[in-house]
Coordinates of C-alpha atoms in Angstrom, one line a residue:
M1 CA -8.3 -23.7 16.3
L2 CA -10.3 -22.5 13.2
K3 CA -9.7 -24.4 10.0
F4 CA -9.7 -22.1 6.9
G5 CA -10.3 -22.4 3.2
L6 CA -8.6 -19.7 1.1
L7 CA -10.1 -18.7 -2.3
G8 CA -7.5 -17.1 -4.6
A9 CA -3.8 -17.8 -4.7
G10 CA -2.7 -14.4 -6.1
R11 CA -0.9 -11.7 -4.4
I12 CA -3.5 -11.0 -1.8
G13 CA -4.0 -14.7 -1.3
H14 CA -0.3 -15.0 -0.3
V15 CA -0.8 -12.1 2.2
H16 CA -3.6 -13.9 3.9
A17 CA -1.9 -17.3 3.8
K18 CA 1.1 -15.8 5.5
T19 CA -1.0 -14.2 8.2
L20 CA -2.9 -17.5 8.7
A21 CA 0.3 -19.5 9.1
A22 CA 1.5 -17.1 11.8
N23 CA -1.7 -17.3 13.8
P24 CA -1.8 -20.0 16.5
D25 CA -5.6 -20.1 16.4
A26 CA -5.8 -20.8 12.7
S27 CA -4.8 -23.4 10.2
L28 CA -5.0 -23.3 6.4
E29 CA -6.6 -26.5 5.1
V30 CA -7.5 -25.9 1.4
V31 CA -6.4 -23.4 -1.2
F32 CA -8.6 -22.9 -4.2
D33 CA -7.5 -21.3 -7.5
I34 CA -8.3 -22.0 -11.1
R35 CA -4.6 -22.5 -11.6
Q36 CA -3.5 -25.8 -10.0
E37 CA 0.1 -24.7 -10.0
A38 CA -0.6 -21.5 -8.1
A39 CA -2.8 -23.3 -5.6
D40 CA -0.2 -26.0 -5.0
E41 CA 2.6 -23.5 -4.6
L42 CA 0.8 -21.5 -2.0
A43 CA -0.3 -24.6 -0.1
K44 CA 3.2 -26.0 -0.1
E45 CA 4.5 -22.8 1.5
Y46 CA 1.8 -22.1 4.1
G47 CA -0.1 -25.4 4.6
G48 CA -3.1 -27.3 3.3
R49 CA -3.6 -28.6 -0.2
G50 CA -4.3 -26.9 -3.5
V51 CA -7.5 -27.5 -5.5
T52 CA -9.2 -26.2 -8.6
D53 CA -12.7 -27.1 -7.6
E54 CA -14.1 -24.7 -5.0
K55 CA -16.7 -27.3 -4.0
E56 CA -13.9 -29.0 -2.1
I57 CA -14.1 -26.0 0.3
W58 CA -17.9 -25.7 0.4
D59 CA -18.5 -29.4 0.9
N60 CA -15.8 -29.9 3.5
P61 CA -17.4 -30.1 6.9
D62 CA -14.1 -29.6 8.6
I63 CA -13.6 -26.1 7.3
D64 CA -15.0 -23.4 9.6
A65 CA -14.3 -20.3 7.7
V66 CA -13.0 -18.9 4.4
I67 CA -11.0 -16.0 3.3
I68 CA -12.2 -14.6 -0.1
G69 CA -9.3 -13.3 -2.0
S70 CA -10.7 -14.2 -5.5
P71 CA -11.2 -11.6 -8.3
T72 CA -13.8 -9.0 -7.4
P73 CA -16.6 -10.4 -9.8
L74 CA -16.5 -13.6 -7.7
H75 CA -16.9 -11.9 -4.3
V76 CA -20.7 -12.0 -4.3
P77 CA -21.1 -15.7 -5.4
H78 CA -18.3 -16.7 -3.0
I79 CA -20.0 -14.9 0.0
I80 CA -23.3 -16.5 -0.9
A81 CA -21.7 -20.0 -1.2
A82 CA -20.0 -19.5 2.2
A83 CA -23.3 -18.5 3.8
K84 CA -25.1 -21.4 2.3
S85 CA -22.4 -23.9 3.5
G86 CA -22.5 -22.4 7.0
K87 CA -18.9 -21.0 6.9
A88 CA -17.9 -17.6 8.2
A89 CA -16.3 -15.4 5.5
L90 CA -13.6 -12.7 5.5
C91 CA -13.9 -11.0 2.1
E92 CA -11.4 -8.7 0.5
K93 CA -12.5 -5.3 -0.9
P94 CA -14.5 -4.3 -2.8
V95 CA -17.6 -6.2 -2.0
A96 CA -18.6 -6.1 -5.7
M97 CA -18.0 -4.3 -8.9
E98 CA -21.3 -2.4 -8.8
T99 CA -24.1 -1.6 -6.4
A100 CA -26.6 -3.7 -8.3
K101 CA -24.6 -6.8 -7.3
V102 CA -24.8 -5.8 -3.7
E103 CA -28.5 -5.7 -3.9
E104 CA -28.4 -9.3 -5.3
L105 CA -26.2 -10.2 -2.4
R106 CA -28.6 -8.8 0.2
E107 CA -31.5 -10.7 -1.3
A108 CA -29.5 -14.0 -1.4
L109 CA -28.5 -13.7 2.2
K110 CA -32.0 -13.1 3.6
G111 CA -32.8 -15.7 6.3
L112 CA -29.2 -17.1 6.4
D113 CA -27.8 -14.8 9.1
P114 CA -24.2 -15.3 7.9
T115 CA -21.0 -14.1 9.6
V116 CA -19.3 -11.9 6.9
M117 CA -16.5 -9.4 7.6
M118 CA -15.1 -7.1 4.9
G119 CA -11.3 -6.9 4.6
F120 CA -10.8 -3.2 5.2
N121 CA -7.6 -4.0 7.0
R122 CA -6.5 -0.3 7.6
R123 CA -9.1 0.0 10.3
F124 CA -6.8 -2.4 12.2
D125 CA -3.5 -0.6 11.7
P126 CA -2.2 0.2 15.2
S127 CA -1.6 3.9 14.4
F128 CA -4.9 4.5 12.6
A129 CA -6.8 2.6 15.3
R130 CA -5.2 4.8 17.9
V131 CA -6.3 7.9 16.0
K132 CA -9.9 6.6 16.1
E133 CA -9.7 5.7 19.8
L134 CA -8.5 9.3 20.7
M135 CA -11.1 10.8 18.5
D136 CA -13.8 8.8 20.2
K137 CA -12.5 9.9 23.6
G138 CA -13.0 13.5 22.6
E139 CA -9.3 14.3 22.8
I140 CA -9.4 16.8 19.9
G141 CA -13.0 18.0 20.3
K142 CA -15.4 18.2 17.4
V143 CA -13.7 16.9 14.3
E144 CA -13.5 19.4 11.5
Q145 CA -11.2 18.1 8.8
V146 CA -9.5 14.8 7.8
T147 CA -6.7 14.4 5.3
I148 CA -5.9 10.9 4.0
I149 CA -2.8 10.5 1.8
S150 CA -2.3 7.2 0.0
R151 CA 0.2 6.9 -2.8
D152 CA 1.7 3.7 -4.2
P153 CA 5.3 3.4 -5.2
A154 CA 4.3 2.3 -8.8
A155 CA 1.2 1.5 -10.8
P156 CA 0.2 -2.1 -11.4
P157 CA 0.4 -3.5 -15.0
A158 CA -2.1 -2.2 -17.5
D159 CA -3.6 -5.7 -17.8
Y160 CA -4.5 -5.5 -14.2
I161 CA -5.8 -1.9 -14.5
K162 CA -8.2 -3.0 -17.2
V163 CA -10.0 -5.5 -15.0
S164 CA -9.5 -3.7 -11.6
G165 CA -12.7 -1.7 -11.7
G166 CA -10.7 1.6 -11.8
I167 CA -8.7 3.5 -9.2
F168 CA -11.7 4.4 -7.1
K169 CA -12.9 0.8 -6.6
D170 CA -9.5 -0.7 -6.5
M171 CA -7.3 1.8 -4.6
T172 CA -9.4 4.6 -3.1
I173 CA -11.9 2.1 -1.7
H174 CA -9.7 1.7 1.4
D175 CA -9.6 5.5 1.9
F176 CA -13.4 5.8 1.4
D177 CA -13.8 3.2 4.2
M178 CA -11.3 5.1 6.4
A179 CA -13.2 8.4 5.9
R180 CA -16.5 6.7 6.9
F181 CA -14.7 5.0 9.8
L182 CA -13.6 8.4 11.1
L183 CA -16.5 10.6 10.1
G184 CA -19.6 8.5 9.6
D185 CA -21.9 8.9 6.7
I186 CA -20.8 11.0 3.7
D187 CA -23.2 13.3 1.9
T188 CA -21.3 14.6 -1.2
V189 CA -18.3 13.7 -3.2
T190 CA -16.2 16.0 -5.4
T191 CA -13.4 14.5 -7.5
I192 CA -10.5 16.1 -9.3
P193 CA -9.0 13.3 -11.4
Q194 CA -5.6 13.3 -13.1
N195 CA -4.2 11.4 -16.1
L196 CA -0.4 11.5 -15.6
D197 CA 0.4 8.1 -17.1
P198 CA -0.6 7.7 -20.7
E199 CA -0.7 3.9 -20.4
I200 CA -3.3 4.1 -17.6
A201 CA -5.3 6.8 -19.5
A202 CA -5.5 4.4 -22.5
C203 CA -7.3 2.0 -20.1
N204 CA -10.0 4.8 -19.5
D205 CA -8.8 5.1 -15.9
Y206 CA -7.1 7.7 -13.8
D207 CA -3.8 7.2 -12.0
A208 CA -4.2 10.1 -9.5
A209 CA -7.0 12.1 -7.9
V210 CA -7.9 14.5 -5.1
I211 CA -11.3 13.7 -3.7
V212 CA -13.2 15.9 -1.2
L213 CA -15.9 14.3 0.9
T214 CA -18.4 16.3 2.9
A215 CA -19.7 14.3 5.8
K216 CA -23.3 14.7 7.1
S217 CA -21.7 16.0 10.3
G218 CA -20.3 18.9 8.3
A219 CA -16.7 17.7 8.6
V220 CA -14.7 17.5 5.4
A221 CA -12.3 14.7 4.3
T222 CA -9.7 15.2 1.6
I223 CA -8.3 12.1 0.0
I224 CA -5.0 12.3 -2.0
N225 CA -4.2 9.3 -4.2
N226 CA -1.5 8.6 -6.7
R227 CA -0.5 5.3 -8.3
H228 CA 3.1 6.6 -8.5
C229 CA 5.2 8.0 -5.7
A230 CA 8.9 8.6 -6.1
T231 CA 9.5 8.5 -2.4
G232 CA 7.8 5.1 -1.8
Y233 CA 4.6 3.9 -0.2
D234 CA 3.2 7.1 1.2
Q235 CA 0.5 6.5 3.8
R236 CA -0.4 9.4 6.1
L237 CA -3.5 10.4 8.1
E238 CA -4.3 13.7 9.8
V239 CA -7.4 14.6 11.8
T240 CA -8.0 18.2 13.0
G241 CA -10.6 19.0 15.6
H242 CA -11.7 22.1 17.5
D243 CA -9.3 21.3 20.4
G244 CA -6.4 19.6 18.7
Q245 CA -4.9 17.5 15.9
L246 CA -4.0 13.8 15.4
N247 CA -1.3 12.7 13.0
A248 CA -0.2 9.2 11.8
D249 CA 2.9 9.5 9.8
N250 CA 4.7 7.2 7.4
Q251 CA 6.5 4.2 8.9
R252 CA 10.2 3.4 8.4
P253 CA 12.3 0.4 9.4
T254 CA 13.8 2.5 12.3
T255 CA 13.5 6.0 13.7
V256 CA 17.2 6.8 13.2
S257 CA 18.1 10.0 11.3
L258 CA 21.5 11.1 10.1
S259 CA 22.9 14.6 9.9
K260 CA 26.2 15.7 8.4
D261 CA 27.7 18.9 7.1
S262 CA 26.1 18.4 3.7
Y263 CA 22.6 17.5 4.8
S264 CA 20.5 17.2 7.9
L265 CA 18.0 14.7 9.3
S266 CA 18.4 12.1 6.5
R267 CA 16.2 9.2 7.2
E268 CA 15.5 5.7 5.9
P269 CA 12.9 5.4 3.1
Y270 CA 9.3 4.5 3.9
L271 CA 8.3 0.9 4.2
D272 CA 8.2 -0.4 0.7
F273 CA 4.6 -1.6 0.0
F274 CA 1.4 -2.7 1.7
L275 CA 2.7 -6.2 2.4
T276 CA 5.2 -4.7 4.9
R277 CA 3.4 -1.5 5.9
Y278 CA 0.2 -3.2 6.9
A279 CA 1.5 -6.6 8.1
D280 CA 0.3 -5.8 11.7
A281 CA -3.0 -4.6 10.4
Y282 CA -3.6 -7.9 8.5
A283 CA -2.7 -9.8 11.7
A284 CA -5.1 -7.8 13.9
E285 CA -7.8 -8.1 11.3
L286 CA -7.5 -11.9 11.4
N287 CA -7.5 -11.9 15.2
Q288 CA -10.7 -9.9 15.2
F289 CA -12.4 -12.2 12.7
I290 CA -11.4 -15.3 14.6
S291 CA -12.7 -13.8 17.8
I292 CA -16.1 -13.0 16.2
V293 CA -16.4 -16.5 14.7
K294 CA -15.6 -18.1 18.1
E295 CA -17.5 -15.8 20.4
G296 CA -20.2 -14.3 18.2
G297 CA -20.9 -10.7 17.7
K298 CA -21.4 -8.3 14.9
P299 CA -18.7 -8.4 12.2
T300 CA -17.0 -5.0 11.6
P301 CA -16.4 -3.9 8.9
S302 CA -19.6 -5.4 7.6
I303 CA -21.1 -6.0 4.2
E304 CA -23.0 -2.7 4.7
D305 CA -19.6 -1.0 5.2
G306 CA -18.5 -2.5 2.0
A307 CA -21.6 -1.3 0.2
Q308 CA -21.2 2.2 1.5
A309 CA -17.6 2.3 0.4
L310 CA -18.7 1.1 -3.0
L311 CA -21.3 3.9 -3.2
L312 CA -18.6 6.4 -2.5
A313 CA -16.4 4.9 -5.3
E314 CA -19.2 5.1 -7.8
A315 CA -19.9 8.7 -6.7
A316 CA -16.3 9.6 -7.1
E317 CA -16.1 8.2 -10.6
K318 CA -19.3 10.0 -11.6
S319 CA -17.9 13.2 -10.2
A320 CA -14.7 12.7 -12.1
R321 CA -16.5 12.0 -15.4
E322 CA -19.0 14.7 -15.1
Q323 CA -16.7 17.3 -13.4
R324 CA -19.1 18.2 -10.7
P325 CA -20.0 17.4 -7.1
V326 CA -22.2 14.3 -6.7
K327 CA -24.6 13.5 -3.9
V328 CA -24.0 10.0 -2.6
G329 CA -26.5 7.4 -3.9
Q330 CA -27.9 9.7 -6.7

């Protein structure tokens, strides 16, 4: 059984703590947060003890691995601390706020050979993983187009938006990774941003966007984002190839539909938010991480996957601000 330390007792910390508690091969030993009350509350519910000094994780020889769910500016120092203390790390997205910090991370990790896996959990969603599997088997032939739809039920508070890094680093980052997961390296990014919510516009951010990615293979991915969706948590994926098409639709509590004389095929609403929609993905992600730590192997998604997704986020923002297509990395 692997013993874990958890950094961050916020919303994503609770997600990971719940996943750890449900896994028979993992135990939560220490929860770090700068707020003692938050750390204690999470530890009381899922195990371990709460601390406000992160050294109690790094200096603890009994802890095998850490999950980094701290604020994004702390991701790089926490990855470095994990590597130096000999602990494997599963780090939430994004890897950093800017590419320059990724360069600092690469330099700091030279010679350490750490086990670091990035938390792009959607790769582990059973439906999306099946799409990838069928693509790799050649079931739809040469891939031509990908459409990724990701809309949240409602925007987070403005206070969060201000420190989030913006929609492309905070929200679209998952979709950038999914596009790379399906299509490989991306060459150009073209963004059409939208300001539909004045409160978010006042934060100098966008609350919706359509982003077109041209892959080096020639395939094109279209990402559709919105921080508000009246119908709920809208998560869909379509891949079109020369010989066929793959679709992963929204999930609902059941597959039942109701038809009457006044309407037809009325169905239950989509699963409400990422905590429920991607519960299986978080569990599969943790299983993969535990397997890598125990048996060895190359972590996927890797730090480099995180770096590439961040490059796409920066290119998307540059395209939005300058209203033109942008070559990735330029």
